[in-house]
Short mmCIF file of C-alpha atoms and ligand atoms in Angstrom, two decimals:
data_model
loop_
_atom_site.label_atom_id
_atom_site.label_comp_id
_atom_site.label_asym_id
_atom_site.label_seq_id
_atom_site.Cartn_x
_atom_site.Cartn_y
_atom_site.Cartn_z
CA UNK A 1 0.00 0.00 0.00
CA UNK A 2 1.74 3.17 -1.29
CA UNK A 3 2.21 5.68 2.12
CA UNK A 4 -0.79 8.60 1.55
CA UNK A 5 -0.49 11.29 -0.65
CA UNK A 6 1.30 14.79 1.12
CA UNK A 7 -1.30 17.17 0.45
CA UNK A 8 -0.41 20.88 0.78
CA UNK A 9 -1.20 23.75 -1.35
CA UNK A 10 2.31 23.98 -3.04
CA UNK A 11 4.26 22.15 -4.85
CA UNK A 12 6.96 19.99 -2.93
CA UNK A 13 11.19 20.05 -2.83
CA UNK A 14 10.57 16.17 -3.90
CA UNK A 15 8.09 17.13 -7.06
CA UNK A 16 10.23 20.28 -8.28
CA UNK A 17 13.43 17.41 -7.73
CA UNK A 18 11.22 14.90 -10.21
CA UNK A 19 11.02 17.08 -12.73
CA UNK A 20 14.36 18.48 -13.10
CA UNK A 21 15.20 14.70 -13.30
CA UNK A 22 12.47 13.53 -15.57
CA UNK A 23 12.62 13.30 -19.27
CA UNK A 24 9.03 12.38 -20.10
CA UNK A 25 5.89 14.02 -18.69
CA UNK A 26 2.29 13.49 -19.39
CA UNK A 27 -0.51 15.61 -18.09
CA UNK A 28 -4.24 14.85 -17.66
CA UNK A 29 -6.66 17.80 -17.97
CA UNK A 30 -10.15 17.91 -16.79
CA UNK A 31 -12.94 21.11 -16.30
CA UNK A 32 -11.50 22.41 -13.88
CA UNK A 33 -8.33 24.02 -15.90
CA UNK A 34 -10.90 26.07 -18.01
CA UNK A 35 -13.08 27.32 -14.98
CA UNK A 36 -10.26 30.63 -14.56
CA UNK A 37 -11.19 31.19 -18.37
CA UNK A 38 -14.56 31.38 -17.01
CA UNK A 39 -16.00 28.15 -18.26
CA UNK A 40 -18.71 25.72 -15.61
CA UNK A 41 -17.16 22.17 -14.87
CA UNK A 42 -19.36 19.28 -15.13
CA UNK A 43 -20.20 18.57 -12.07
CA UNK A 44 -19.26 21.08 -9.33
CA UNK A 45 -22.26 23.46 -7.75
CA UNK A 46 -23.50 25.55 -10.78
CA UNK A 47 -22.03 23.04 -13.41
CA UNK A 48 -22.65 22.57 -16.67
CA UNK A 49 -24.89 19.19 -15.38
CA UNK A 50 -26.74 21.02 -12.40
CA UNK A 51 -29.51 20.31 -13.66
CA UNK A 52 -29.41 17.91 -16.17
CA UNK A 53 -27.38 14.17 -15.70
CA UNK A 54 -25.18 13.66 -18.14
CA UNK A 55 -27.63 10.60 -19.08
CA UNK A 56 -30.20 14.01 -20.41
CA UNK A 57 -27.72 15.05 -22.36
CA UNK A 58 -24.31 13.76 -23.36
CA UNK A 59 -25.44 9.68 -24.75
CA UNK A 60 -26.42 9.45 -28.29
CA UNK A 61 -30.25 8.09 -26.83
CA UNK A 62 -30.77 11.50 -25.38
CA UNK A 63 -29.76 13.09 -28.60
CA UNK A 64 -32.40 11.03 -30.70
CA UNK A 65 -34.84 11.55 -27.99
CA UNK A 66 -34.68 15.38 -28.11
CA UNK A 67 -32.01 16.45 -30.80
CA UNK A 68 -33.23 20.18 -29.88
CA UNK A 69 -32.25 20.19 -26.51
CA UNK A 70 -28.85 18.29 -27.25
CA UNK A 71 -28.19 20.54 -30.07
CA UNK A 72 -29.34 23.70 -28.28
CA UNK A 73 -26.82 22.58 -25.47
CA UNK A 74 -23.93 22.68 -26.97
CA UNK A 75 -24.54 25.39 -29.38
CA UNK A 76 -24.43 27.03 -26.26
CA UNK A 77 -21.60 25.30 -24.72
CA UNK A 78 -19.56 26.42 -28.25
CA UNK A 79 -20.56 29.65 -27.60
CA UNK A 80 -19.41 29.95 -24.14
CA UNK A 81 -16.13 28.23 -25.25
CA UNK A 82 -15.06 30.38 -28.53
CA UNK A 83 -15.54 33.94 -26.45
CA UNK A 84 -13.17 32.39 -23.57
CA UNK A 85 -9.57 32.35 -23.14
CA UNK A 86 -6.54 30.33 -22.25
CA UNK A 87 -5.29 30.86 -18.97
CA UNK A 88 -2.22 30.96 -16.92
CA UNK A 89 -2.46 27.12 -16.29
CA UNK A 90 -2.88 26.61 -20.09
CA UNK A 91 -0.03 28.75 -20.66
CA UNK A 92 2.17 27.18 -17.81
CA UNK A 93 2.04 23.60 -19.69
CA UNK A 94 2.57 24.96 -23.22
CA UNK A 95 6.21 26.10 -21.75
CA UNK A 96 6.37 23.24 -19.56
CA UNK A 97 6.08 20.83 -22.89
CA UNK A 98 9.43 22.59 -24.06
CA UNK A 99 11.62 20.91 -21.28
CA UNK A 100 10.52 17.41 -22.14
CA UNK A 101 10.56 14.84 -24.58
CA UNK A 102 8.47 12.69 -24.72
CA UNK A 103 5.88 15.27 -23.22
CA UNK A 104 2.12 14.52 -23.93
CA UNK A 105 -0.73 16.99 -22.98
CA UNK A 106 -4.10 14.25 -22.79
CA UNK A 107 -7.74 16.47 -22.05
CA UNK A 108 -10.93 15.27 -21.62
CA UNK A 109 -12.11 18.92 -22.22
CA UNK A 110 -13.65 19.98 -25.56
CA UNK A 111 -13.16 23.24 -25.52
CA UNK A 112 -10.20 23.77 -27.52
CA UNK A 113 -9.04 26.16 -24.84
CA UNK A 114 -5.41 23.74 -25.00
CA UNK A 115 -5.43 24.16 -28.45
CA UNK A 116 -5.82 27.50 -28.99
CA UNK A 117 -3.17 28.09 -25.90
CA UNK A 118 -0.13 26.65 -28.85
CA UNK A 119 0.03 23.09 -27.19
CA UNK A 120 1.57 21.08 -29.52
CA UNK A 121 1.97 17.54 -28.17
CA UNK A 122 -2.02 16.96 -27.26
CA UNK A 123 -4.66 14.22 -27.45
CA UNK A 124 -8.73 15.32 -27.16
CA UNK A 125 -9.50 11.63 -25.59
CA UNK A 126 -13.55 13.17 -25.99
CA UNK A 127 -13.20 14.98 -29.20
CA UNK A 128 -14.10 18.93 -29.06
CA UNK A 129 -17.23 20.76 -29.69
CA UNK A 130 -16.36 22.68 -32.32
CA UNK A 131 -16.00 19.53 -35.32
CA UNK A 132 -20.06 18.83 -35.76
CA UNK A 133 -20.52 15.64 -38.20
CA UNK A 134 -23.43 14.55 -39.77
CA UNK A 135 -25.38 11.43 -38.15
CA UNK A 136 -26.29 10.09 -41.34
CA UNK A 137 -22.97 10.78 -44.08
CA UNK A 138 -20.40 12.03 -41.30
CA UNK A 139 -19.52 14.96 -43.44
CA UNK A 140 -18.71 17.69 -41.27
CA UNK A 141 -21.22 20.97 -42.48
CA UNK A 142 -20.43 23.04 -44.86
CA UNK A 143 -23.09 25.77 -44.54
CA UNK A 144 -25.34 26.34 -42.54
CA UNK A 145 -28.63 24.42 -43.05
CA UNK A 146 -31.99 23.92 -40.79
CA UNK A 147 -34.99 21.78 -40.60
CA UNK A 148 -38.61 23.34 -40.43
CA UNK A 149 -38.37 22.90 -36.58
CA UNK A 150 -35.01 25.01 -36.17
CA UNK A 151 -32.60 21.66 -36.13
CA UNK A 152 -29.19 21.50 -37.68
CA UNK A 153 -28.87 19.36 -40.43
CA UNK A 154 -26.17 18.23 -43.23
CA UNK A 155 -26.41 20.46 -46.49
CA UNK A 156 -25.54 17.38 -48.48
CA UNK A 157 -28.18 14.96 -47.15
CA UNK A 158 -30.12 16.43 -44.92
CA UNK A 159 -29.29 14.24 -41.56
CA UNK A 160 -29.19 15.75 -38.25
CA UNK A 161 -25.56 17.32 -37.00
CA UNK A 162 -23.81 15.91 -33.90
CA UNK A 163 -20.97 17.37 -32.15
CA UNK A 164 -17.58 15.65 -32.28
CA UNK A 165 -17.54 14.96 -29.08
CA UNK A 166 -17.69 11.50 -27.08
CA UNK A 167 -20.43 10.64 -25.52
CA UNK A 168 -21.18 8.72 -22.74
CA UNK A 169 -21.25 5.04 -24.56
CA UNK A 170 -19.23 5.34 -26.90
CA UNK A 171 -15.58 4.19 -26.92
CA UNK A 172 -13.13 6.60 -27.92
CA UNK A 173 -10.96 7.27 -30.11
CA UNK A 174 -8.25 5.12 -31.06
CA UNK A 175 -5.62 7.00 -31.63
CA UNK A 176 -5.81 9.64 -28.84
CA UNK A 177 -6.40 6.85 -26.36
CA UNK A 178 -3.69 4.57 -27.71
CA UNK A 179 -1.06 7.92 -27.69
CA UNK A 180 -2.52 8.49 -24.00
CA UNK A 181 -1.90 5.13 -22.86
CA UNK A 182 1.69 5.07 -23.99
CA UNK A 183 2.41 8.29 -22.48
CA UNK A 184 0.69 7.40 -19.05
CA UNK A 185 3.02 4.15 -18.68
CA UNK A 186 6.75 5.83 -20.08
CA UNK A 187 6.22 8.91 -18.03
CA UNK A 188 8.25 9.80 -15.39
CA UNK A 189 6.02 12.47 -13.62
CA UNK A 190 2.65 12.29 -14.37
CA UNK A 191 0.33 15.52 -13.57
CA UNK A 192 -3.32 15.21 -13.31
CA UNK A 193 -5.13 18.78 -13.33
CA UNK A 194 -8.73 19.86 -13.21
CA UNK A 195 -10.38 16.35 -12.90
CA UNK A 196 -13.02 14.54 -11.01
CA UNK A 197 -11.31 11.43 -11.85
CA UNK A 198 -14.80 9.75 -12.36
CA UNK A 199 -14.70 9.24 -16.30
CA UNK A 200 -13.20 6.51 -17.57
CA UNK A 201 -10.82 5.10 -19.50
CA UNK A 202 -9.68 8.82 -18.94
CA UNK A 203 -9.80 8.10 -15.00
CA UNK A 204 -7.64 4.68 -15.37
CA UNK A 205 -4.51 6.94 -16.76
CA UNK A 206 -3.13 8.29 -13.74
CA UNK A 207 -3.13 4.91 -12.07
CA UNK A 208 -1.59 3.42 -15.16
CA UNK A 209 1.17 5.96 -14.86
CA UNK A 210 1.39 4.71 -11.44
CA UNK A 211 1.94 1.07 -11.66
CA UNK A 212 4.65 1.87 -14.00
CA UNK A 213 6.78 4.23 -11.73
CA UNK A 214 5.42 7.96 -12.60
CA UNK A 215 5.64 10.25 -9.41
CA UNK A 216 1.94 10.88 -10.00
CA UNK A 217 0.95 14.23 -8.58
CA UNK A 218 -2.76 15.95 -8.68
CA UNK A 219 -3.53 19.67 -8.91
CA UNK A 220 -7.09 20.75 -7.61
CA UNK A 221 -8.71 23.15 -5.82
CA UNK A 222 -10.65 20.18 -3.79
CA UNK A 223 -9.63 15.79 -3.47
CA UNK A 224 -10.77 13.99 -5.77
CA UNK A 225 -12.01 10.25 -6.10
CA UNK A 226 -8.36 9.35 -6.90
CA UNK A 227 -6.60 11.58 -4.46
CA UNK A 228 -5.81 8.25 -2.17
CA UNK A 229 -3.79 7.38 -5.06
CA UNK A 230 -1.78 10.05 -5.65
CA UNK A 231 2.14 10.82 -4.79
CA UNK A 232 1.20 14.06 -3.87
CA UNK A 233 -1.93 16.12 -4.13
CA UNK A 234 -1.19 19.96 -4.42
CA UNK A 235 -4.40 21.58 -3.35
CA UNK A 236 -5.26 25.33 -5.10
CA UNK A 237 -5.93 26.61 -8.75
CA UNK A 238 -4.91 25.45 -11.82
CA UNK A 239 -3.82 28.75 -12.75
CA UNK A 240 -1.76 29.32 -9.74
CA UNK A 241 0.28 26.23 -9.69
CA UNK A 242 1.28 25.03 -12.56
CA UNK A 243 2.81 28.82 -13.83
CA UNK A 244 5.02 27.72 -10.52
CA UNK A 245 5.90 24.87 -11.84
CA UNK A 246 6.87 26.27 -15.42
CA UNK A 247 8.71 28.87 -14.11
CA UNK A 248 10.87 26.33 -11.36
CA UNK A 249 11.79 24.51 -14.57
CA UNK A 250 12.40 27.79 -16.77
CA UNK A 251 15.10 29.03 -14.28
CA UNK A 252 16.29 25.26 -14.15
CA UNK A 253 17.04 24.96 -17.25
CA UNK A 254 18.50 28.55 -17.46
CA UNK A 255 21.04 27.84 -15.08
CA UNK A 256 21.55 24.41 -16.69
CA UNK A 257 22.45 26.13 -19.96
CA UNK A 258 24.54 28.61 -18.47
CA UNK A 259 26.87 25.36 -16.93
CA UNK A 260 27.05 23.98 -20.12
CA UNK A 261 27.98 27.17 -22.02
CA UNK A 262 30.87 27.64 -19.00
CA UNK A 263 32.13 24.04 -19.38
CA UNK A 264 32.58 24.40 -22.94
C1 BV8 B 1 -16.47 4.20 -22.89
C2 BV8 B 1 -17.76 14.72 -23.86
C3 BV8 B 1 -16.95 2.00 -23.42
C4 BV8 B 1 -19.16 15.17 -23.99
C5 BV8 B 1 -17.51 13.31 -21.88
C6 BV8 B 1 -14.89 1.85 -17.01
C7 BV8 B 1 -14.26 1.71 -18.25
C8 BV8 B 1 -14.85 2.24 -19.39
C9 BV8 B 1 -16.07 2.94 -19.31
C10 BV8 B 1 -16.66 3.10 -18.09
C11 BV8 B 1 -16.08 2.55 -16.95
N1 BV8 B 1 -16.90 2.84 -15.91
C12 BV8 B 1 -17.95 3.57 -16.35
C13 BV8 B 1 -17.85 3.71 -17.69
C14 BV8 B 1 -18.80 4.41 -18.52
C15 BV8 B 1 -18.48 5.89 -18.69
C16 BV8 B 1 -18.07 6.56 -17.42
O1 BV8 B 1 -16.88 6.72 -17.15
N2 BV8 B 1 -19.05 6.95 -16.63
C17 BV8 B 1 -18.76 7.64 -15.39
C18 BV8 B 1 -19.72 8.84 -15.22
C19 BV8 B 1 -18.87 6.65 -14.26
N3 BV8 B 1 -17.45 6.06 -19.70
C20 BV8 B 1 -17.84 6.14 -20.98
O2 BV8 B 1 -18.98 6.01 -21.37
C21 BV8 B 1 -16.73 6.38 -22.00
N4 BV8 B 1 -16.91 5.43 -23.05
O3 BV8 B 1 -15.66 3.87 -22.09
O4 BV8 B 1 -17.06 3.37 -23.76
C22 BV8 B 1 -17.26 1.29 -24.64
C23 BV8 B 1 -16.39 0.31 -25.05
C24 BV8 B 1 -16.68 -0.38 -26.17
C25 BV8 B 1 -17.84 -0.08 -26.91
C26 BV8 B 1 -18.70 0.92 -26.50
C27 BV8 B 1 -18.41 1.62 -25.36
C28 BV8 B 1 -16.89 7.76 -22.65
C29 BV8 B 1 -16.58 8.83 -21.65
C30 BV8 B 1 -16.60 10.21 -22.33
C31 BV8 B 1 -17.88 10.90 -22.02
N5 BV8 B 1 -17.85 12.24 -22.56
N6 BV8 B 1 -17.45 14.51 -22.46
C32 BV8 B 1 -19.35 16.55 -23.41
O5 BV8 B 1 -18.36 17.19 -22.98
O6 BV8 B 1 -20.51 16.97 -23.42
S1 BV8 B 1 -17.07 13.16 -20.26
C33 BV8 B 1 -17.19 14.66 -19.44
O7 BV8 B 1 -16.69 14.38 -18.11
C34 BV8 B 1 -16.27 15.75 -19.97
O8 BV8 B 1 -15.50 15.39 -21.09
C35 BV8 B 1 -15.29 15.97 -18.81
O9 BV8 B 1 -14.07 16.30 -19.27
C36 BV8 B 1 -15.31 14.63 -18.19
C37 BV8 B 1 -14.70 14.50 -16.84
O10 BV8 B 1 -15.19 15.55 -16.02
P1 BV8 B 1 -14.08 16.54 -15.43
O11 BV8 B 1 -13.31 17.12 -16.55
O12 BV8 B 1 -13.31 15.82 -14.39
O13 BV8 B 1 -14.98 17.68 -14.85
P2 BV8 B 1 -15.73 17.68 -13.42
O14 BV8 B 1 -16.67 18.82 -13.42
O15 BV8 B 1 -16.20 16.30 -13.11
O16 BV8 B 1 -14.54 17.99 -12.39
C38 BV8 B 1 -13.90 19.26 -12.42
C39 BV8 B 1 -12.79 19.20 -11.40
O17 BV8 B 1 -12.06 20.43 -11.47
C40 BV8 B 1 -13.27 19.06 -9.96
O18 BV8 B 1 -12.52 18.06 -9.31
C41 BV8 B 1 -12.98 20.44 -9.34
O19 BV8 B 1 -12.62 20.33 -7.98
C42 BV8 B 1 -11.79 20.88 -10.16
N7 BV8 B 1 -11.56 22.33 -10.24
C43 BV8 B 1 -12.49 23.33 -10.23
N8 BV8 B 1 -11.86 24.52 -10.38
C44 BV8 B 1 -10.52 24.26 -10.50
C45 BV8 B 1 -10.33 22.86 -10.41
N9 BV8 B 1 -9.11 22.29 -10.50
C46 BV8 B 1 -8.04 23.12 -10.68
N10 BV8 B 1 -8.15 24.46 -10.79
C47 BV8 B 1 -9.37 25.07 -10.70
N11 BV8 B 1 -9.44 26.41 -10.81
ZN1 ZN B 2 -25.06 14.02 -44.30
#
């Protein structure tokens, strides 16, 4: 049984000493990195499932039952998502991926907010809510076309438009998932930020990344379900820790450069 998890609201000696050493990192993102760019979680008070389950909404029944409500949902959702911003924690871990290799960034979030930050090395394990695909063809749009009854449908056969996101039930991607995997078992410090740790296979990562010798650390502003399991929980904001963590590593690998450049 692996001794608890230190919790404390910043980040150890022993986790800034694991990643000077490390060469790989992978980081899990959940909500909870987007909520500074003013974007709900899932599931916290006031969350984007308050009051809905995600069985109303995100399951491909629930779609067929009421496309209009889906649809309206995350027309909304995209909304929300294309007028916000990256923050300092999306920031902090597009510098952080320049001091590693192999470095993988792996979010369950959708809302391109990663993307948009310049992170290069990234997996969307549930797809993103901006690609929509037809249900019928699975062309994505290419103008806008509606039914009588306001829906969204494909301007080359007329089917109803889905987001391209996962939903609940449906397995995910290959690729991302296979790339995630990978990453999760060669990585030397694994981060998890901004989850519940309740969705799997996205959940099983960290513990993967575990079993295989990662210094597995969590960064939330509250435990989670897979806190117990952690090397070391660091309790507070997203955007508050991690731009610690890039910048411990910035002036690491300053002073590392300057020792080479004196040794030459
Ligand atoms: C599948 C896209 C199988 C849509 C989403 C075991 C193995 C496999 C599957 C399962 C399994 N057990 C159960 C399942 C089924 C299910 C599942 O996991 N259910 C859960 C609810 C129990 N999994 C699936 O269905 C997956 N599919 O495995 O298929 C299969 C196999 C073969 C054939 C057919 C099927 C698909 C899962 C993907 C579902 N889609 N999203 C959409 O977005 O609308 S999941 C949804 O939840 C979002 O993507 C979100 O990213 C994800 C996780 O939520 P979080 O990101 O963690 O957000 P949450 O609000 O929960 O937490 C926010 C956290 O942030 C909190 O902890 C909070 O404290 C913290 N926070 C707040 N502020 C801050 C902060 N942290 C830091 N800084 C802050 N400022
Ligand atoms: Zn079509």
């Amino acid at each position: 049984m692996n001794s608890p998890a230190t919790h404390s609201t910043v980040p150890s000696e022993r986790l800034l000493a694991r990643l000077e050493k490390a060469t790989s990192l992978c980081v899990l993102t959940g909500a909870g990195i987007s909520v500074e760019s003013g974007l709900a979680t899932f599931r916290d008070p006031g969350g984007l499932w308050e009051e809905y389950s995600p069985a109303d909404l995100a399951n491909e029944a629930a779609f067929r039952r009421d496309p209009q409500l889906v649809q309206g949902w995350y027309q909304a959702r995209l909304k929300q998502a294309l007028t916000a911003e990256p923050n300092e924690g999306h920031l902090a871990l597009v510098e952080l991926e320049k001091f590693y290799e192999p470095f993988l960034l792996v979010t369950q979030n959708v809302d391109t907010l990663h993307k948009r930050a310049g992170s290069i090395n990234m997996v969307e394990l549930h797809g993103n809510i901006v690609d929509e695909r037809c249900t019928d063809c699975s062309k994505p749009p290419v103008d806008q076309v509606f039914s009588e009854d306001g829906l969204r449908c494909c301007g080359f056969c007329g089917g109803l438009l889905r987001p391209g996101v996962v939903w609940f039930g449906e397995s995910l991607p290959m690729d991302p998932i296979e790339r995630a995997t990978d990453a999760a078992i060669s990585s030397d410090v694994f981060l998890s930020v901004g989850t519940s740790s309740i969705v799997y296979p996205a959940a099983g990562l960290p513990l993967l990344a575990k079993q295989n010798g990662a210094y597995v650390v969590e960064i939330n502003v509250e435990p989670s379900a897979l806190s117990y399991a952690m090397d070391e929980v660091v309790l507070g904001p997203a955007g508050d820790i991690l731009p610690v963590l890039a910048a411990h590593m910035r002036s690491f690998n300053n002073r590392e450069e300057l020792e080479r450049i004196t040794n030459r």
